[in-house]
C-alpha cells in the first residue's frame, strides 16, 4: 500500500494543504508519533496530493519573508508567527527540509533537563570551551556564547512543540553526552523537519516550494522584499518589512567549493542540491560582509558510492575505524577535521567502520544503511574480514585490543576517552566502507547575536537577518558534530524574534 511508504516527513508536508487553505481538514499528528507509526498512516488517508501552499495563494506582501525551509528558516517562521506577525517561507526546491532533513547525529545542548534526568554533569562553559577548541579558537566568541547559553531553552522549546530530543549521545570533540536525539535513537533530521512542518501547519504559516529567490530588494537603506522565480518561469516581486536569509550553505556548489578550497575538487558531497550559496551572494550584493568563507568541513564517514553520510552516532555509540590492513589508526572520537585527515593519510584513502549487533540496535540509522546496501556483515569476525578483504587475524586482534581498552577504560594506542561504554562483542559483526566527503560550509554571512546581517564596517543592513549554515563565525574552522542543529534552531529562533520586533516598529 502506497500510504505505508509515507514517512512522517511526507505526512507533515501533506498536512500543509490544510494550513494553506485548500479546505482539507486533516488534524495535525500527535507529537509522540514516530516515522513508522500506524497513526501517521491513518492521518494521511484522505490528504490531497498537494503538499505545500498553493502558489495561487501567494500574496504581494508579507510582514517577514524567510528564504529557505531548513531548520533555521522553519524555526524563524514559527517564532515570528508566535510574535504575532505574518511570515512566509519561500523554498526553491520542490520539497522542504534542506540539508536539515539529512542531519543525523543530533542537537548539542548543555545544562538540559534531559541531561539532568540521566545524571550527566555538564555546563554551558564546558560546551563553550570544547566548541572553541574544536573550532581551533577561531569561533566568534559572542555568537558562540549566545549558542551555548540558549541551547537548553531551545531543547525545551522544541519539546514544548512535541519535538522531544531526550536520547543522549556523544560526538567527536565533546567530553559529555550532550548530543540530543529522538527517543528511539534515530537520526534527528527527518524527525525534526516533520515536527517543525507540523508546527508551521498548526500556525497556518504559508510555505511555497519551487520558489527560487533571486534577489533581495532594498530602498533608502532598508530591505523591502524579494524577487523570486516561481516554477522556473514566473517572476514575482514580493514586499516585506524584513527578510530572513536561511538558505543554508554552499556545499553543493562545486564552483564555490573549488574557488575557496581547490584541493576539494573531485570530493563527493553529502549536500542536497539546493545548497548552492545563493543567500551568501544575495547578501553580498547588498554589501554584507562574510567571515571565514573558505572554511569547508569534510566529514570523515561518507559512503562513496551513494554520497551518504554515515552518522557520527555510529562512532558515538562505540564503533572503531580500521584500515584495509585491519588495524585501528586514529582516535575515532577526535574532531571531524582530524579524523578526515587521518583517513586521507592512509595509503588507500578510505577506511572501514566496524561494529557489532548490539551497536546496530542502538543506532537505528544502521537499518536504513543496510537497506541501501552499504553494510557488509559476517556471523564471525573471520567471515566479515573475508567479505571486506582485510586480514582476519589483524581484525580479530584489533577487536580484542579494543574490547580490552573498553574494559579498562584506557585506550593506550590512540587515547580515545569517549564512546567506550560497550565492547564490540556481539555477533554478527558489520563493516561500512567510508571516506571523507564535503559536508558543511562553516563560513558565510557575518551576523551579530541579533542575527542582523553586518557590513564590513560593522553597521547593520536594516531589515536583513540571517541564520543557519548561510552564516559564518559560530563554528570557526571546524564544526563539532551536533552543533549545526543547535545553530539552526537557536539562531533560527532568534532571527524570527528579532525580525518580528523590527517589523513591528
Ligand atoms: P539550515 O540548516 O541553515 O536551515 P538547510 O540546508 O537545511 O539550511 O536549508 C536551507 C534551504 O534553503 C534549503 O532547503 C535550500 O533549498 C533553500 N534555498 C537555498 N537557496 C534558496 C533560494 N535562492 N530561494 C529559496 N530557497 C533557497
PDB file of C-alpha atoms in Angstrom, residues 61-216:
ATOM      1  CA  UNK A  61       3.217  41.387   0.583  1.00  0.00           C
ATOM      2  CA  UNK A  62       4.045  39.732   3.933  1.00  0.00           C
ATOM      3  CA  UNK A  63       5.436  41.038   7.207  1.00  0.00           C
ATOM      4  CA  UNK A  64       8.523  38.848   7.013  1.00  0.00           C
ATOM      5  CA  UNK A  65       9.954  36.832   4.134  1.00  0.00           C
ATOM      6  CA  UNK A  66      12.025  33.819   5.110  1.00  0.00           C
ATOM      7  CA  UNK A  67      14.189  32.395   2.340  1.00  0.00           C
ATOM      8  CA  UNK A  68      14.768  28.665   2.784  1.00  0.00           C
ATOM      9  CA  UNK A  69      12.846  25.910   4.550  1.00  0.00           C
ATOM     10  CA  UNK A  70      15.569  24.142   6.539  1.00  0.00           C
ATOM     11  CA  UNK A  71      15.661  24.102  10.314  1.00  0.00           C
ATOM     12  CA  UNK A  72      16.762  27.741  10.539  1.00  0.00           C
ATOM     13  CA  UNK A  73      14.010  29.032   8.246  1.00  0.00           C
ATOM     14  CA  UNK A  74      11.260  26.986   9.865  1.00  0.00           C
ATOM     15  CA  UNK A  75      12.328  27.944  13.403  1.00  0.00           C
ATOM     16  CA  UNK A  76      12.381  31.610  12.381  1.00  0.00           C
ATOM     17  CA  UNK A  77       8.927  31.314  10.865  1.00  0.00           C
ATOM     18  CA  UNK A  78       7.400  29.683  13.946  1.00  0.00           C
ATOM     19  CA  UNK A  79       8.932  32.245  16.242  1.00  0.00           C
ATOM     20  CA  UNK A  80       7.860  35.191  14.045  1.00  0.00           C
ATOM     21  CA  UNK A  81       4.325  33.857  13.839  1.00  0.00           C
ATOM     22  CA  UNK A  82       4.201  33.414  17.605  1.00  0.00           C
ATOM     23  CA  UNK A  83       5.293  37.046  17.936  1.00  0.00           C
ATOM     24  CA  UNK A  84       2.100  37.985  16.112  1.00  0.00           C
ATOM     25  CA  UNK A  85       3.495  38.614  12.636  1.00  0.00           C
ATOM     26  CA  UNK A  86       2.683  37.142   9.243  1.00  0.00           C
ATOM     27  CA  UNK A  87       5.758  35.344   7.927  1.00  0.00           C
ATOM     28  CA  UNK A  88       6.091  33.352   4.710  1.00  0.00           C
ATOM     29  CA  UNK A  89       8.696  30.789   3.665  1.00  0.00           C
ATOM     30  CA  UNK A  90       9.959  30.567   0.099  1.00  0.00           C
ATOM     31  CA  UNK A  91      11.796  27.361  -0.781  1.00  0.00           C
ATOM     32  CA  UNK A  92      13.440  26.893  -4.149  1.00  0.00           C
ATOM     33  CA  UNK A  93      13.359  23.088  -4.156  1.00  0.00           C
ATOM     34  CA  UNK A  94      10.187  21.014  -4.684  1.00  0.00           C
ATOM     35  CA  UNK A  95      10.402  19.789  -1.065  1.00  0.00           C
ATOM     36  CA  UNK A  96      11.065  21.409   2.288  1.00  0.00           C
ATOM     37  CA  UNK A  97      13.815  20.472   4.691  1.00  0.00           C
ATOM     38  CA  UNK A  98      17.113  21.369   3.013  1.00  0.00           C
ATOM     39  CA  UNK A  99      20.203  19.769   4.446  1.00  0.00           C
ATOM     40  CA  UNK A 100      18.484  19.758   7.834  1.00  0.00           C
ATOM     41  CA  UNK A 101      16.490  16.702   6.872  1.00  0.00           C
ATOM     42  CA  UNK A 102      19.741  14.826   6.282  1.00  0.00           C
ATOM     43  CA  UNK A 103      21.252  15.700   9.641  1.00  0.00           C
ATOM     44  CA  UNK A 104      21.938  12.649  11.674  1.00  0.00           C
ATOM     45  CA  UNK A 105      23.821  12.870  14.963  1.00  0.00           C
ATOM     46  CA  UNK A 106      21.530  15.175  16.948  1.00  0.00           C
ATOM     47  CA  UNK A 107      21.468  18.589  18.614  1.00  0.00           C
ATOM     48  CA  UNK A 108      24.127  19.611  21.119  1.00  0.00           C
ATOM     49  CA  UNK A 109      22.935  21.422  24.214  1.00  0.00           C
ATOM     50  CA  UNK A 110      24.177  21.799  27.772  1.00  0.00           C
ATOM     51  CA  UNK A 111      22.501  22.004  31.197  1.00  0.00           C
ATOM     52  CA  UNK A 112      19.327  20.463  29.787  1.00  0.00           C
ATOM     53  CA  UNK A 113      16.550  18.753  31.680  1.00  0.00           C
ATOM     54  CA  UNK A 114      17.254  15.562  29.773  1.00  0.00           C
ATOM     55  CA  UNK A 115      20.911  15.564  30.825  1.00  0.00           C
ATOM     56  CA  UNK A 116      19.846  16.206  34.392  1.00  0.00           C
ATOM     57  CA  UNK A 117      17.468  13.251  34.252  1.00  0.00           C
ATOM     58  CA  UNK A 118      20.371  10.984  33.258  1.00  0.00           C
ATOM     59  CA  UNK A 119      22.664  12.431  35.900  1.00  0.00           C
ATOM     60  CA  UNK A 120      25.017  13.970  33.324  1.00  0.00           C
ATOM     61  CA  UNK A 121      27.018  16.843  34.747  1.00  0.00           C
ATOM     62  CA  UNK A 122      27.544  19.429  32.055  1.00  0.00           C
ATOM     63  CA  UNK A 123      27.906  23.178  31.849  1.00  0.00           C
ATOM     64  CA  UNK A 124      27.489  25.907  29.260  1.00  0.00           C
ATOM     65  CA  UNK A 125      31.085  26.903  29.923  1.00  0.00           C
ATOM     66  CA  UNK A 126      32.371  23.413  29.116  1.00  0.00           C
ATOM     67  CA  UNK A 127      30.232  23.305  25.969  1.00  0.00           C
ATOM     68  CA  UNK A 128      31.724  26.696  25.024  1.00  0.00           C
ATOM     69  CA  UNK A 129      35.311  25.616  25.704  1.00  0.00           C
ATOM     70  CA  UNK A 130      35.058  22.345  23.798  1.00  0.00           C
ATOM     71  CA  UNK A 131      33.408  24.004  20.802  1.00  0.00           C
ATOM     72  CA  UNK A 132      36.082  26.701  20.770  1.00  0.00           C
ATOM     73  CA  UNK A 133      38.801  24.076  20.957  1.00  0.00           C
ATOM     74  CA  UNK A 134      37.171  22.096  18.136  1.00  0.00           C
ATOM     75  CA  UNK A 135      36.979  25.301  16.075  1.00  0.00           C
ATOM     76  CA  UNK A 136      40.703  25.934  16.674  1.00  0.00           C
ATOM     77  CA  UNK A 137      39.900  29.018  18.716  1.00  0.00           C
ATOM     78  CA  UNK A 138      38.541  30.853  15.684  1.00  0.00           C
ATOM     79  CA  UNK A 139      34.843  30.876  16.590  1.00  0.00           C
ATOM     80  CA  UNK A 140      33.186  34.257  17.105  1.00  0.00           C
ATOM     81  CA  UNK A 141      33.104  34.400  20.923  1.00  0.00           C
ATOM     82  CA  UNK A 142      29.821  36.340  21.202  1.00  0.00           C
ATOM     83  CA  UNK A 143      27.944  34.118  18.776  1.00  0.00           C
ATOM     84  CA  UNK A 144      29.299  31.006  20.489  1.00  0.00           C
ATOM     85  CA  UNK A 145      28.348  32.325  23.916  1.00  0.00           C
ATOM     86  CA  UNK A 146      24.839  33.016  22.632  1.00  0.00           C
ATOM     87  CA  UNK A 147      24.681  29.481  21.232  1.00  0.00           C
ATOM     88  CA  UNK A 148      25.621  27.664  24.412  1.00  0.00           C
ATOM     89  CA  UNK A 149      23.614  29.909  26.751  1.00  0.00           C
ATOM     90  CA  UNK A 150      20.455  29.409  24.697  1.00  0.00           C
ATOM     91  CA  UNK A 151      20.905  25.715  23.986  1.00  0.00           C
ATOM     92  CA  UNK A 152      18.949  24.334  26.932  1.00  0.00           C
ATOM     93  CA  UNK A 153      15.960  26.615  26.341  1.00  0.00           C
ATOM     94  CA  UNK A 154      15.982  25.598  22.677  1.00  0.00           C
ATOM     95  CA  UNK A 155      15.675  21.936  23.696  1.00  0.00           C
ATOM     96  CA  UNK A 156      12.721  22.940  25.919  1.00  0.00           C
ATOM     97  CA  UNK A 157      11.186  24.973  23.094  1.00  0.00           C
ATOM     98  CA  UNK A 158      11.333  22.001  20.733  1.00  0.00           C
ATOM     99  CA  UNK A 159       9.964  19.712  23.430  1.00  0.00           C
ATOM    100  CA  UNK A 160       7.054  22.099  24.027  1.00  0.00           C
ATOM    101  CA  UNK A 161       6.187  21.681  20.342  1.00  0.00           C
ATOM    102  CA  UNK A 162       6.257  17.889  20.513  1.00  0.00           C
ATOM    103  CA  UNK A 163       9.816  17.566  19.195  1.00  0.00           C
ATOM    104  CA  UNK A 164      11.438  15.613  22.005  1.00  0.00           C
ATOM    105  CA  UNK A 165      15.185  15.036  21.864  1.00  0.00           C
ATOM    106  CA  UNK A 166      15.760  13.089  25.038  1.00  0.00           C
ATOM    107  CA  UNK A 167      18.155  10.339  23.932  1.00  0.00           C
ATOM    108  CA  UNK A 168      21.740  11.395  24.568  1.00  0.00           C
ATOM    109  CA  UNK A 169      24.960  10.501  22.798  1.00  0.00           C
ATOM    110  CA  UNK A 170      28.414  11.989  22.171  1.00  0.00           C
ATOM    111  CA  UNK A 171      30.138  13.353  19.077  1.00  0.00           C
ATOM    112  CA  UNK A 172      33.838  13.836  18.310  1.00  0.00           C
ATOM    113  CA  UNK A 173      35.452  16.573  20.384  1.00  0.00           C
ATOM    114  CA  UNK A 174      32.816  16.597  23.144  1.00  0.00           C
ATOM    115  CA  UNK A 175      33.570  15.100  26.543  1.00  0.00           C
ATOM    116  CA  UNK A 176      29.961  14.911  27.752  1.00  0.00           C
ATOM    117  CA  UNK A 177      26.836  13.287  26.457  1.00  0.00           C
ATOM    118  CA  UNK A 178      25.201  16.449  25.101  1.00  0.00           C
ATOM    119  CA  UNK A 179      24.042  15.364  21.659  1.00  0.00           C
ATOM    120  CA  UNK A 180      20.253  15.171  21.920  1.00  0.00           C
ATOM    121  CA  UNK A 181      18.400  12.887  19.554  1.00  0.00           C
ATOM    122  CA  UNK A 182      14.907  11.420  19.201  1.00  0.00           C
ATOM    123  CA  UNK A 183      13.794   8.991  21.913  1.00  0.00           C
ATOM    124  CA  UNK A 184      14.390   5.904  19.764  1.00  0.00           C
ATOM    125  CA  UNK A 185      17.930   6.971  18.869  1.00  0.00           C
ATOM    126  CA  UNK A 186      17.046   7.599  15.228  1.00  0.00           C
ATOM    127  CA  UNK A 187      18.627  10.283  13.036  1.00  0.00           C
ATOM    128  CA  UNK A 188      17.487  13.742  14.073  1.00  0.00           C
ATOM    129  CA  UNK A 189      16.824  15.347  10.667  1.00  0.00           C
ATOM    130  CA  UNK A 190      13.689  13.726   9.434  1.00  0.00           C
ATOM    131  CA  UNK A 191      12.065  13.806  12.865  1.00  0.00           C
ATOM    132  CA  UNK A 192      12.960  17.458  13.354  1.00  0.00           C
ATOM    133  CA  UNK A 193      11.766  18.584   9.934  1.00  0.00           C
ATOM    134  CA  UNK A 194       8.499  16.660  10.316  1.00  0.00           C
ATOM    135  CA  UNK A 195       7.928  18.262  13.715  1.00  0.00           C
ATOM    136  CA  UNK A 196       8.716  21.779  12.531  1.00  0.00           C
ATOM    137  CA  UNK A 197       6.479  21.348   9.486  1.00  0.00           C
ATOM    138  CA  UNK A 198       3.682  20.145  11.741  1.00  0.00           C
ATOM    139  CA  UNK A 199       4.059  23.260  13.873  1.00  0.00           C
ATOM    140  CA  UNK A 200       4.064  25.538  10.833  1.00  0.00           C
ATOM    141  CA  UNK A 201       0.922  23.795   9.725  1.00  0.00           C
ATOM    142  CA  UNK A 202      -0.716  24.291  13.120  1.00  0.00           C
ATOM    143  CA  UNK A 203       0.069  28.006  12.891  1.00  0.00           C
ATOM    144  CA  UNK A 204      -1.051  28.316   9.274  1.00  0.00           C
ATOM    145  CA  UNK A 205       2.266  29.687   8.100  1.00  0.00           C
ATOM    146  CA  UNK A 206       2.431  29.547   4.286  1.00  0.00           C
ATOM    147  CA  UNK A 207       5.342  27.659   2.721  1.00  0.00           C
ATOM    148  CA  UNK A 208       5.793  27.898  -1.023  1.00  0.00           C
ATOM    149  CA  UNK A 209       8.104  25.434  -2.753  1.00  0.00           C
ATOM    150  CA  UNK A 210       9.616  25.819  -6.239  1.00  0.00           C
ATOM    151  CA  UNK A 211      10.062  29.470  -5.271  1.00  0.00           C
ATOM    152  CA  UNK A 212      13.619  30.446  -6.104  1.00  0.00           C
ATOM    153  CA  UNK A 213      14.508  33.781  -4.533  1.00  0.00           C
ATOM    154  CA  UNK A 214      16.939  35.515  -6.878  1.00  0.00           C
ATOM    155  CA  UNK A 215      17.292  38.962  -5.304  1.00  0.00           C
ATOM    156  CA  UNK A 216      16.697  40.792  -2.055  1.00  0.00           C
TER     157      UNK A 216
END
